[in-house]
Amino acid sequence: MFFCFHVGLPCTFCALNGREVVVLHTGGIHGQIESKRNDNKLEKIGLDIVKNVKDSFPNSVLVDAGNAIQGSFLGKCEKGSKIINLMNLVGYDIAGLGDQDFENGVNEVKNMAKKANFQILSANLKNEKNKVFLDGINGSNGANLIKEINGIRIGFFGITTSGTKNATPPSKLKGISFEDELECSKQQVKNLKYKKKVDVIIGIMNSDDEIFNKITAGAIAESIGKDLNIIINGHRETSIENINGVTILQAGEELSGIGCIKISFKNNKLNIETKPIRTEEAGSMFKSDVNIERHINGYLNEINSQSEKVIGKTQNSLFGGIFLNKNINCFFETPMGNLVCDSMVWRIEKLVDNDLKKFKNLHIVAYEKGSSIKKSINKGYITMSNLLESLPLDNKLTCQIISPKDLFSLLEKGFGKIKLPDRKNGCFTGNFGEFPQVSGIKIEYDITKKAYDYEKDAGGNRVVNLFLTDKHGKEIERLSREDDKPKILFLCDDYVLHEFPSISSKEIIYKEDKNLSNTLSEYILHLTLENNRGFECPFSKKRIVMKNYKNYRFDAELILKKSGEILPLTQIEIKIDDKHGKKYFTDKNGKIFLRNLDGGPHKILAKYGNDIQETLVSNFGDLKNIEVVFDGVSSGDDYEKVSNIIGQIPYNITKEDIDFINFARTSYDLLEQEFKEMVFNYPKLENAEKEILKIRGNVFTEFFPNNNIKKIASLFFLIISFALLVYIFKKYKNKLKIMGE
């Protein structure tokens, strides 16, 4: 079903009656370019499907709203050139620039535009000479483009949000400036409509209100009105709305949908009909393009050895990032947020014992912006690809000395955009990307208090209590808002620094050369080697606590599926917040209703047979309608990951490799027997264990099976001890008799 909007036209356009054009659009692909299927059912759209969709509409134009590259391991390779090449092959015609497209700096944006066979537009992005930044690249003026299709002249222009300055370090924006989005849009519409005489005007924008934007797509539509016909907006959610006669469209991030706009002229009127192509429809209506699929598989195979490198294992899902089109790190404390911040503390604690000894008496506090963490990591083995999708930005760990007063100010900004909850369901709105994820402190905040003033970049008193805590989360000192003594060793990423006036002027006493994702990778491996079966990260460590919050109880709905099909009238065991499980039966629509839950986030475990899936529900972000898919993947399917782990064992073994080899052994032993036989490089593990025996110098244990070494060694120690006691007893037997007499 298409949603239709009609706009009256002057009779001079009567010649267009009966003509049609289709505009297809995507946005926020974030490097997620491959299709995913389960039992031959499409679970995720890929560029191979997009190509087939485009080819199915003869009079069509394909547009991307920006942020196509950053967000995957493939997007990191060759600075996104492979994804640009795929977009060329798919046949994209036009693209906008998103806030994350500047991750590699402005020069790489130019290089990206040069490699593209399509025009990349940004009318409000200016260079040092106040000229359009991308002017002259591949024959483009860098601001707008007129496409005539089936006799209809469509004028496109691009706008890049000035909120990019809030999402990208200044060093990566050197040499460019942002013209006011609204004023620039007005100029573009006036030029295209009255000077270029186009029939339809479409703005390509990427205004995400999670970043601090004063001018959104909705504000532009409200101001300009029907002279601007359509805005294709890059944003998470799939949505269609009409504001002041302007149709605003969003296709959804990571190819969760493909936008489809049918533009036609009938009875002297412009008709705009819109219908997003969602995953289920795409799977049933469109096939995969074989050539694009071959290129995608080829690229992924090239990087497989790096992207699928196993760096650790987790016993539970690490929630954090985009969940139901919302970044949950901007609503509440998350396991992923805690893990990232804990990794910073772990790294600096090691340095404080060595290179930074003089700061040993300072308390370490870590902070990360909620919006910097993009994805959750599922339970099981963790790969580099998982990690880089969660932390895709090239931010680096920095270290400064600040006061409690500085810290209060910084945190006030993080809580400042939250509005009072909805009185009916407790749902929050206005959550901001600077919502904190922390380590080393406990925060108690009250959103009924005065909020931070963003115009003055100061004020606010929502943080009602702030405590320094030990590594177990125990409160050790309550901080004062007025305390300006430098007593905190503050850790954050280098992007955060320029956003906060309270810390941006402070001296950086240490900065990592490598990205924060590398620090997290090392920490995950460290945790894994401490427990070879995998580490656990609690759903909450009570580091961020809301005070004075009315307990808005709520109901949640779970939709249970297996292999894409709903599970009607099926028994499912549900465990909430790790409490005792309860058996439920799904209704005829495969739904289970969880009634009268306390306000806030809850961890959910759903068990169907031997398949256990983790998810969460919360009224804070209106996360109350959750789909749970039982994929039927057994632990035995981990044999490929185990082969990968064994493959990482070096050939020249040292004592530093012992823990990793033990991790490999445990991972192998946990496999079912039939899958053990599929681990092709198992002999490498055996050889490594033999080398470890030599390093330890334990000649006795070489004669016994490797997995029984510890037991044999313990038994050997007991035998020696017993023999020694017998010897002592016999030697002093007579003396003991005499003493007894």
XYZ file of C-alpha atoms in Angstrom:
741
model
C 0.000 0.000 0.000
C 1.374 3.380 -1.043
C 0.881 6.534 1.018
C -0.178 9.285 -1.359
C 0.158 13.075 -1.237
C -1.252 15.419 -3.900
C 0.066 18.853 -4.823
C -1.752 21.162 -7.245
C 0.279 22.413 -10.241
C -0.008 25.318 -12.654
C -1.425 24.335 -16.063
C 2.010 24.906 -17.668
C 2.879 21.437 -16.349
C -0.041 19.714 -18.048
C 2.356 18.119 -20.557
C 3.676 15.931 -17.741
C 0.318 14.221 -17.179
C 0.680 10.442 -17.323
C 4.428 10.430 -16.664
C 5.993 8.579 -13.727
C 9.389 8.340 -12.040
C 10.454 6.145 -9.120
C 12.998 7.426 -6.595
C 14.590 4.668 -4.514
C 16.563 5.620 -1.436
C 18.721 4.206 1.352
C 20.486 5.837 4.281
C 22.889 5.006 7.082
C 24.105 1.751 5.514
C 27.159 1.861 7.829
C 29.029 -0.765 5.835
C 26.355 -3.450 6.376
C 26.290 -4.448 2.723
C 25.656 -8.218 2.690
C 22.285 -9.958 2.697
C 21.604 -12.438 5.473
C 19.313 -15.444 5.201
C 18.034 -18.166 7.504
C 16.449 -21.262 5.946
C 16.389 -19.380 2.620
C 14.371 -16.550 4.175
C 15.796 -13.058 3.918
C 16.595 -11.630 7.363
C 18.551 -8.589 6.196
C 18.674 -6.657 2.920
C 22.043 -6.304 1.193
C 23.316 -4.305 -1.774
C 22.740 -7.392 -3.954
C 19.000 -6.935 -3.294
C 19.177 -3.154 -3.791
C 20.649 -3.744 -7.264
C 17.751 -6.021 -8.227
C 15.222 -3.513 -6.890
C 16.740 -0.727 -8.992
C 16.770 -2.883 -12.120
C 13.085 -3.688 -11.572
C 12.088 -0.028 -12.039
C 13.060 1.251 -15.521
C 12.434 4.960 -14.876
C 14.181 5.213 -11.533
C 16.921 7.034 -9.654
C 18.787 5.569 -6.665
C 19.786 7.895 -3.808
C 21.727 7.380 -0.585
C 21.376 9.875 2.273
C 24.920 9.388 3.628
C 26.879 7.439 6.253
C 27.271 4.478 3.914
C 30.805 3.454 4.907
C 31.609 3.734 8.621
C 30.388 0.965 10.882
C 31.871 -2.304 9.645
C 35.253 -3.971 9.295
C 34.942 -3.758 5.503
C 34.279 -0.023 5.779
C 37.589 0.345 7.622
C 39.525 -1.380 4.852
C 41.109 0.972 2.314
C 39.075 3.781 3.916
C 35.811 2.602 2.418
C 36.897 2.292 -1.210
C 35.450 -1.222 -1.531
C 32.014 -0.041 -0.436
C 32.155 2.885 -2.867
C 33.027 0.386 -5.604
C 30.005 -1.736 -4.655
C 27.758 1.333 -4.763
C 29.130 2.070 -8.243
C 28.248 -1.461 -9.366
C 24.760 -1.233 -7.857
C 24.141 1.936 -9.851
C 23.661 4.681 -7.283
C 22.984 8.045 -8.932
C 23.311 10.519 -6.038
C 24.405 10.559 -2.401
C 24.485 12.997 0.484
C 27.125 13.378 3.194
C 26.424 12.205 6.731
C 28.128 13.194 9.975
C 30.210 9.997 10.104
C 31.504 10.339 6.542
C 34.235 12.620 7.920
C 35.744 9.946 10.147
C 38.856 9.744 7.952
C 39.132 13.516 7.482
C 38.069 15.959 4.776
C 40.694 14.832 2.270
C 39.305 11.311 2.334
C 35.811 12.725 1.729
C 37.187 14.250 -1.467
C 38.869 10.983 -2.409
C 35.602 9.165 -1.800
C 33.782 11.594 -4.114
C 36.436 11.096 -6.812
C 36.076 7.300 -6.677
C 32.278 7.451 -6.894
C 30.557 7.134 -10.267
C 27.651 9.028 -8.722
C 27.544 12.624 -7.516
C 27.923 13.383 -3.806
C 26.137 16.595 -2.843
C 26.545 19.004 0.062
C 25.477 22.556 -0.729
C 26.205 24.010 2.718
C 29.689 22.546 3.121
C 32.255 25.229 2.232
C 36.032 25.236 1.851
C 38.465 27.893 3.094
C 37.643 30.081 0.077
C 33.922 29.859 0.903
C 33.301 27.754 -2.200
C 31.217 24.583 -2.226
C 33.555 21.931 -0.872
C 32.972 19.255 -3.538
C 32.678 21.645 -6.486
C 34.490 20.440 -9.599
C 34.821 16.768 -8.659
C 33.742 14.487 -11.506
C 31.988 17.380 -13.228
C 29.743 18.095 -10.246
C 29.036 21.509 -8.745
C 28.952 19.718 -5.367
C 25.669 21.343 -4.344
C 22.839 20.167 -6.591
C 22.009 17.990 -9.579
C 19.153 17.952 -12.063
C 18.088 14.539 -13.354
C 15.604 14.324 -16.230
C 13.864 10.967 -16.233
C 10.892 10.114 -18.433
C 10.550 13.803 -19.215
C 10.335 14.842 -15.551
C 13.054 17.209 -14.336
C 13.963 16.502 -10.716
C 16.272 18.847 -8.828
C 18.302 17.297 -6.004
C 20.375 19.189 -3.463
C 22.377 17.986 -0.476
C 22.611 19.374 3.055
C 25.107 18.139 5.650
C 24.103 18.693 9.251
C 26.224 21.161 11.198
C 25.805 18.642 14.011
C 28.762 16.928 12.339
C 30.877 19.268 14.473
C 29.437 17.490 17.519
C 30.241 14.050 16.110
C 33.721 14.542 14.665
C 36.971 15.840 16.192
C 37.928 19.320 14.890
C 41.180 17.964 13.426
C 39.149 15.954 10.925
C 37.098 18.981 9.833
C 40.050 21.276 9.229
C 39.552 23.580 6.253
C 35.759 23.353 5.991
C 32.802 25.225 7.452
C 29.048 24.660 7.591
C 26.640 27.223 6.197
C 23.302 27.465 8.004
C 21.210 24.500 6.834
C 17.934 26.405 6.582
C 19.302 29.424 4.719
C 21.219 27.207 2.317
C 18.127 25.063 1.685
C 16.082 28.174 0.892
C 18.704 29.299 -1.633
C 18.823 25.883 -3.278
C 15.032 25.627 -3.564
C 14.782 29.140 -5.007
C 17.503 28.410 -7.565
C 16.114 25.046 -8.657
C 12.476 26.102 -8.815
C 12.615 29.583 -10.309
C 15.912 29.647 -12.173
C 16.403 26.039 -13.255
C 12.646 25.462 -13.665
C 12.624 21.897 -12.346
C 9.370 20.007 -11.856
C 10.157 18.394 -8.505
C 12.653 19.346 -5.766
C 14.190 16.788 -3.409
C 16.536 17.621 -0.530
C 18.979 14.955 0.674
C 19.773 15.464 4.339
C 21.176 13.637 7.335
C 19.821 15.453 10.371
C 19.792 13.122 13.355
C 18.193 14.816 16.351
C 20.242 12.666 18.737
C 23.177 14.899 17.896
C 22.742 18.482 19.033
C 21.086 19.958 15.945
C 19.133 23.166 16.124
C 17.959 22.718 12.524
C 16.363 19.397 11.638
C 14.688 18.195 8.451
C 11.325 18.920 10.053
C 12.312 22.515 10.829
C 13.456 23.043 7.231
C 10.179 21.636 5.893
C 8.142 23.804 8.259
C 9.960 26.949 7.136
C 10.132 26.387 3.364
C 6.820 24.664 2.730
C 5.550 23.104 -0.492
C 8.145 24.662 -2.827
C 10.292 21.848 -1.448
C 8.492 18.630 -2.353
C 10.474 15.853 -0.681
C 13.213 15.438 1.930
C 15.135 12.158 1.984
C 16.530 12.073 5.490
C 19.249 9.799 6.829
C 18.032 8.523 10.168
C 17.545 5.255 12.024
C 13.842 4.699 11.828
C 11.791 3.872 8.765
C 9.202 6.627 8.652
C 7.014 8.774 6.455
C 5.571 12.126 7.463
C 4.235 15.276 5.866
C 5.139 18.649 7.355
C 3.744 21.822 5.788
C 3.291 20.090 2.432
C 6.774 18.520 2.417
C 7.056 14.732 2.393
C 9.885 13.596 4.715
C 11.156 10.053 4.294
C 13.613 7.806 6.100
C 14.490 4.307 4.892
C 16.035 3.018 8.131
C 19.650 2.299 8.997
C 21.767 -0.655 7.861
C 19.426 -1.443 4.967
C 16.541 -2.302 7.271
C 14.434 -1.033 4.389
C 14.575 0.555 0.936
C 12.558 3.714 0.435
C 10.369 3.820 -2.669
C 8.781 7.059 -3.946
C 6.556 7.112 -7.022
C 6.338 10.596 -8.536
C 3.603 11.057 -11.117
C 1.487 13.746 -12.739
C -2.253 13.184 -13.099
C -5.030 15.693 -13.712
C -2.491 18.540 -13.580
C -1.420 17.505 -10.096
C 1.829 16.199 -8.710
C 1.286 12.903 -6.905
C 3.862 11.644 -4.421
C 3.249 8.046 -3.387
C 5.573 6.374 -0.913
C 5.999 2.803 0.225
C 9.079 1.476 2.016
C 10.234 -1.952 0.872
C 10.832 -3.867 4.062
C 12.922 -6.990 4.524
C 10.084 -9.504 4.253
C 8.767 -7.919 1.051
C 12.241 -7.620 -0.430
C 12.849 -11.322 0.190
C 9.647 -12.402 -1.529
C 9.658 -9.902 -4.422
C 13.319 -9.466 -5.381
C 16.209 -11.834 -6.010
C 19.863 -11.343 -5.231
C 21.957 -9.901 -8.043
C 24.565 -12.592 -8.731
C 27.330 -10.180 -9.775
C 26.972 -7.954 -6.695
C 26.748 -10.994 -4.427
C 29.957 -12.367 -5.963
C 31.775 -9.068 -5.361
C 30.526 -8.862 -1.760
C 31.611 -12.426 -1.012
C 34.971 -11.768 -2.635
C 35.593 -8.678 -0.515
C 34.495 -10.430 2.679
C 36.733 -13.417 1.940
C 39.696 -11.049 1.488
C 39.320 -9.686 5.000
C 38.011 -12.835 6.677
C 41.278 -13.745 8.402
C 41.329 -10.312 10.071
C 37.633 -9.634 10.639
C 36.866 -13.095 12.065
C 39.858 -13.127 14.396
C 38.519 -14.274 17.784
C 39.540 -11.947 20.611
C 37.522 -13.427 23.459
C 34.322 -14.989 24.681
C 31.411 -13.708 26.745
C 28.946 -15.757 28.784
C 26.160 -13.224 28.285
C 25.039 -10.707 25.679
C 26.694 -7.302 25.985
C 23.772 -4.978 25.333
C 24.584 -1.455 24.199
C 24.096 0.455 20.956
C 21.229 0.463 18.495
C 18.251 -1.578 19.698
C 14.879 -1.176 17.971
C 16.283 1.879 16.160
C 17.276 3.567 19.425
C 20.699 3.835 21.035
C 20.023 2.365 24.464
C 23.310 3.804 25.797
C 21.491 7.141 25.733
C 18.741 5.902 28.075
C 20.422 3.877 30.810
C 23.597 2.164 31.982
C 24.473 -0.771 29.705
C 26.821 -3.783 29.887
C 28.645 -2.574 26.783
C 29.038 0.916 28.231
C 30.455 -0.517 31.446
C 32.834 -2.792 29.548
C 34.220 0.039 27.401
C 34.805 2.275 30.429
C 36.277 -0.562 32.482
C 38.744 -1.229 29.658
C 39.970 2.374 29.905
C 40.504 2.055 33.656
C 42.287 -1.295 33.233
C 44.646 0.197 30.664
C 45.567 3.247 32.749
C 45.909 1.221 35.962
C 48.697 -0.724 34.272
C 50.411 2.536 33.280
C 50.013 4.020 36.754
C 52.055 1.086 38.025
C 54.799 1.987 35.548
C 55.049 5.119 33.355
C 52.462 7.191 35.269
C 53.571 6.336 38.813
C 53.427 9.925 40.015
C 49.627 9.876 39.538
C 49.118 6.706 41.572
C 47.293 8.515 44.393
C 44.636 9.960 42.079
C 41.300 8.186 41.659
C 40.666 6.940 38.107
C 37.323 7.771 36.470
C 36.347 6.800 32.904
C 33.609 8.343 30.759
C 32.284 7.476 27.302
C 29.515 9.152 25.350
C 26.534 6.861 25.006
C 26.203 7.505 21.278
C 29.819 6.483 20.596
C 28.895 2.828 21.163
C 26.919 1.623 18.161
C 26.154 -2.083 18.617
C 25.590 -4.820 21.146
C 27.758 -7.944 21.136
C 25.933 -11.258 21.344
C 26.759 -14.043 23.769
C 29.578 -16.312 22.606
C 32.847 -15.763 20.808
C 33.767 -12.149 20.047
C 35.509 -11.283 16.781
C 37.297 -8.141 15.633
C 34.380 -7.509 13.296
C 31.963 -7.530 16.267
C 34.196 -5.089 18.100
C 34.635 -2.612 15.248
C 30.908 -2.583 14.576
C 30.369 -1.640 18.215
C 33.154 0.994 18.287
C 33.532 2.045 14.631
C 35.054 5.481 15.238
C 38.807 6.023 15.344
C 38.775 7.626 18.793
C 41.761 7.349 21.124
C 41.996 7.090 24.909
C 43.174 10.274 26.652
C 44.064 11.013 30.259
C 43.748 14.306 32.199
C 43.680 15.543 35.777
C 40.396 17.230 36.699
C 38.468 18.306 39.790
C 35.096 17.089 41.104
C 33.680 20.455 39.992
C 34.784 19.731 36.412
C 33.241 16.274 36.575
C 29.899 17.577 37.838
C 29.738 20.049 34.946
C 30.510 17.371 32.386
C 27.867 15.003 33.737
C 25.230 17.745 33.911
C 25.586 18.161 30.161
C 25.096 14.423 29.721
C 21.749 14.480 31.546
C 20.629 17.898 30.328
C 18.513 16.935 27.306
C 16.343 14.349 29.057
C 12.758 15.520 29.406
C 10.346 14.445 32.112
C 8.850 11.004 31.426
C 5.481 10.503 29.830
C 2.919 10.463 32.652
C 1.184 7.395 31.236
C 4.082 5.033 30.568
C 7.286 6.584 31.935
C 8.913 6.773 28.496
C 11.707 9.331 28.156
C 12.243 11.635 25.200
C 14.987 14.056 24.264
C 17.780 11.685 25.218
C 21.113 12.990 24.064
C 24.238 11.328 22.728
C 26.264 12.607 25.696
C 24.343 10.470 28.199
C 27.211 9.007 30.240
C 28.558 5.498 30.465
C 31.110 5.430 33.293
C 33.552 3.512 35.491
C 35.029 4.442 38.882
C 32.011 6.476 40.006
C 28.364 6.140 40.978
C 25.935 8.821 39.777
C 22.540 9.615 41.254
C 20.533 12.011 39.083
C 17.108 13.616 39.233
C 15.502 14.843 35.998
C 12.956 16.930 37.905
C 15.818 19.299 38.773
C 17.105 22.195 36.659
C 18.680 21.085 33.373
C 21.987 22.124 31.810
C 21.778 25.333 29.717
C 23.128 24.504 26.262
C 23.031 28.104 25.092
C 25.338 29.191 27.922
C 27.146 25.831 28.006
C 26.868 25.796 31.795
C 24.568 25.220 34.768
C 22.211 22.450 35.793
C 21.846 20.569 39.082
C 20.412 17.204 38.049
C 23.378 15.282 39.468
C 22.284 15.106 43.106
C 24.970 12.697 44.360
C 28.330 11.667 42.960
C 30.533 9.035 44.582
C 33.988 7.684 43.873
C 33.849 3.875 43.954
C 36.304 1.006 44.190
C 36.589 -1.752 41.575
C 33.683 -3.611 43.207
C 31.403 -0.567 42.985
C 31.561 0.226 46.700
C 31.232 3.928 47.531
C 34.462 5.300 49.021
C 33.949 9.086 48.868
C 31.072 11.483 48.206
C 32.205 14.331 45.968
C 31.317 17.991 46.397
C 30.048 20.047 43.480
C 32.216 22.986 44.571
C 35.442 21.039 45.086
C 37.936 22.415 42.562
C 40.978 20.449 43.735
C 42.628 18.311 41.013
C 42.100 14.844 42.469
C 40.672 12.757 39.598
C 42.557 11.014 36.802
C 39.926 11.413 34.098
C 39.759 9.125 31.064
C 37.731 9.634 27.905
C 38.212 9.428 24.151
C 39.810 12.324 22.280
C 36.557 13.238 20.539
C 34.850 13.980 23.867
C 37.441 16.613 24.795
C 36.323 19.347 22.420
C 32.673 19.092 23.506
C 33.130 19.923 27.171
C 34.393 23.356 28.222
C 35.091 22.071 31.733
C 37.852 19.745 30.505
C 38.871 20.872 26.997
C 41.437 23.324 28.406
C 43.042 20.758 30.709
C 46.456 19.362 29.888
C 46.468 15.900 28.305
C 49.025 13.957 30.326
C 48.704 10.799 28.246
C 47.148 9.779 24.909
C 47.112 6.330 23.338
C 48.504 5.913 19.836
C 46.025 3.146 19.066
C 42.249 3.368 18.858
C 39.940 2.759 21.797
C 38.722 -0.392 20.034
C 42.237 -1.832 20.414
C 42.212 -1.088 24.144
C 38.851 -2.833 24.444
C 40.133 -5.793 22.411
C 43.072 -6.290 24.791
C 40.778 -6.019 27.813
C 38.319 -8.575 26.437
C 41.162 -11.027 25.835
C 42.428 -10.372 29.377
C 38.982 -11.133 30.863
C 38.619 -14.232 28.712
C 41.986 -15.652 29.719
C 41.031 -15.203 33.377
C 38.110 -17.573 32.741
C 38.549 -19.782 29.703
C 34.837 -20.487 29.456
C 34.196 -16.789 28.890
C 33.685 -13.727 31.073
C 30.415 -12.319 32.373
C 29.374 -8.680 32.406
C 26.315 -7.950 34.599
C 23.272 -6.344 33.013
C 23.726 -3.439 35.440
C 26.358 -2.509 38.028
C 24.174 0.249 39.543
C 26.582 2.976 38.444
C 23.843 5.297 37.152
C 20.795 5.579 39.393
C 17.718 7.723 38.830
C 16.282 9.366 41.929
C 12.815 10.776 42.508
C 11.381 8.646 39.700
C 7.791 7.536 39.975
C 7.653 3.798 39.341
C 5.775 3.773 36.032
C 4.941 0.083 35.744
C 4.495 -1.247 32.233
C 3.592 -4.272 30.133
C 5.936 -5.755 27.537
C 5.152 -7.926 24.537
C 7.444 -10.642 23.184
C 6.898 -12.053 19.690
C 8.487 -15.512 19.502
C 9.782 -16.858 16.184
C 11.859 -19.718 14.860
C 13.421 -19.621 11.394
C 11.319 -16.579 10.548
C 7.986 -18.202 11.484
C 5.953 -17.314 14.572
C 5.588 -19.920 17.322
C 1.852 -20.071 18.158
C 0.569 -21.939 21.224
C 4.087 -22.928 22.245
C 5.548 -23.332 25.733
C 8.431 -20.936 26.395
C 10.369 -20.496 29.629
C 10.997 -16.844 30.509
C 13.460 -15.575 33.103
C 13.398 -11.867 34.044
C 16.527 -10.272 35.544
C 18.053 -13.717 36.240
C 15.274 -14.564 38.689
C 13.465 -17.903 38.778
C 12.134 -18.920 35.364
C 8.424 -19.133 34.605
C 6.684 -21.100 31.856
C 4.415 -19.233 29.442
C 2.378 -20.278 26.423
C 2.375 -18.065 23.352
C -1.003 -17.041 21.952
C -2.132 -17.819 18.409
C 0.012 -14.931 17.138
C 3.164 -16.197 18.841
C 3.024 -13.536 21.567
C 3.757 -13.571 25.279
C 2.762 -10.656 27.512
C 4.867 -9.715 30.528
C 2.609 -7.766 32.855
C 3.187 -5.072 35.465
C 6.970 -4.776 35.208
C 8.847 -2.191 37.269
C 9.840 0.906 35.307
C 13.307 0.696 33.771
C 15.347 -1.843 31.807
C 15.020 -5.596 32.353
C 17.113 -8.480 31.062
C 15.018 -11.255 29.493
C 16.074 -14.879 28.915
C 13.736 -16.893 26.670
C 14.218 -20.672 26.445
C 12.677 -22.892 23.755
C 13.949 -26.455 23.985
C 17.720 -26.142 24.295
C 17.810 -22.777 22.530
C 18.219 -19.788 24.866
C 17.991 -16.216 23.582
C 18.703 -12.985 25.466
C 16.953 -9.680 24.969
C 15.774 -6.706 27.014
C 12.670 -4.629 27.597
C 12.326 -1.128 29.019
C 9.768 1.628 29.186
C 12.546 4.256 29.269
C 13.069 4.073 25.511
C 9.659 2.589 24.698
C 11.342 -0.793 24.144
C 8.237 -2.818 24.888
C 7.481 -4.780 21.711
C 10.371 -7.172 21.187
C 10.885 -9.919 18.616
C 12.771 -12.981 19.875
C 14.119 -15.313 17.192
C 15.286 -18.822 18.059
C 17.909 -19.495 15.432
C 18.646 -23.099 16.342
C 22.404 -22.518 16.291
C 24.080 -25.093 18.543
C 27.318 -24.678 20.429
C 28.803 -27.172 18.005
C 28.673 -24.604 15.253
C 31.492 -22.826 17.060
C 34.050 -25.193 15.518
C 35.030 -22.528 12.980
C 35.703 -20.069 15.799
C 37.786 -22.694 17.604
C 39.795 -23.295 14.429
C 40.338 -19.542 14.257
C 41.559 -19.443 17.877
C 44.001 -22.298 17.303
C 45.189 -20.563 14.148
C 46.199 -17.536 16.247
C 48.644 -19.589 18.335
C 52.166 -18.504 17.306
C 54.632 -21.093 16.046
C 57.381 -19.862 18.361
C 55.815 -20.465 21.772
C 56.826 -18.439 24.845
C 55.534 -18.479 28.419
C 53.380 -15.431 27.569
C 51.308 -17.709 25.299
C 50.325 -20.191 28.037
C 46.996 -18.539 28.951
C 45.917 -18.235 25.317
C 46.781 -21.885 24.645
C 44.705 -22.865 27.697
C 41.832 -20.794 26.248
C 42.179 -22.683 22.955
C 42.178 -26.029 24.805
C 39.050 -25.158 26.812
C 37.266 -23.922 23.673
C 38.074 -27.182 21.894
C 37.026 -29.374 24.831
C 33.626 -27.635 24.998
C 32.776 -28.731 21.441
C 30.617 -31.775 20.834
C 32.605 -34.753 19.545
C 31.269 -34.573 15.984
C 32.432 -30.960 15.724
C 35.818 -31.633 17.279
C 36.597 -33.748 14.231
C 35.972 -30.692 12.022
C 38.699 -28.606 13.689
C 41.278 -29.113 10.952
C 44.226 -27.541 12.791
C 43.886 -29.409 16.094
C 47.448 -30.857 15.757
C 48.751 -27.296 16.073
C 47.156 -27.066 19.524
C 48.716 -30.378 20.574
C 52.144 -29.260 19.398
C 51.767 -25.956 21.255
C 50.914 -27.788 24.470
C 54.019 -29.946 24.091
C 56.114 -26.799 23.716
C 54.557 -25.401 26.889
C 55.551 -28.565 28.746
C 59.140 -28.037 27.686
C 59.029 -24.428 28.820
C 57.712 -25.461 32.213
C 60.457 -28.055 32.431
C 58.049 -30.639 33.846
C 59.407 -33.913 32.414
C 56.866 -36.058 34.227
C 53.748 -34.582 32.703
C 54.890 -35.170 29.112
C 53.946 -38.845 29.528
C 50.332 -38.067 30.353
C 47.388 -36.723 28.289
C 47.483 -32.922 28.138
C 44.051 -32.365 29.580
C 44.891 -34.415 32.718
C 48.201 -32.699 33.523
C 46.889 -30.766 36.506
C 45.234 -33.837 38.028
C 48.355 -36.000 37.566
C 50.598 -33.283 38.999
C 48.364 -32.992 42.073
C 48.334 -36.766 42.546
C 52.118 -36.911 42.154
C 52.503 -34.223 44.846
C 50.267 -36.188 47.234
C 52.261 -39.401 46.683
C 55.589 -37.647 47.344
C 54.156 -35.993 50.448
C 52.848 -39.308 51.793
C 56.183 -41.049 51.138
C 58.012 -38.274 52.958
C 55.740 -38.625 55.992
C 56.306 -42.404 56.086
C 60.070 -41.866 55.922
C 59.980 -39.347 58.785
C 57.791 -41.630 60.868
C 60.119 -44.635 60.441
C 63.251 -42.580 61.119
C 61.972 -41.160 64.382
C 59.882 -44.156 65.445
C 62.280 -45.358 68.153
C 62.812 -41.848 69.553
C 59.088 -41.396 69.846
C 58.817 -44.663 71.813
C 61.551 -43.585 74.256
C 59.869 -40.208 74.778
C 56.626 -42.001 75.389
C 58.209 -44.203 78.048
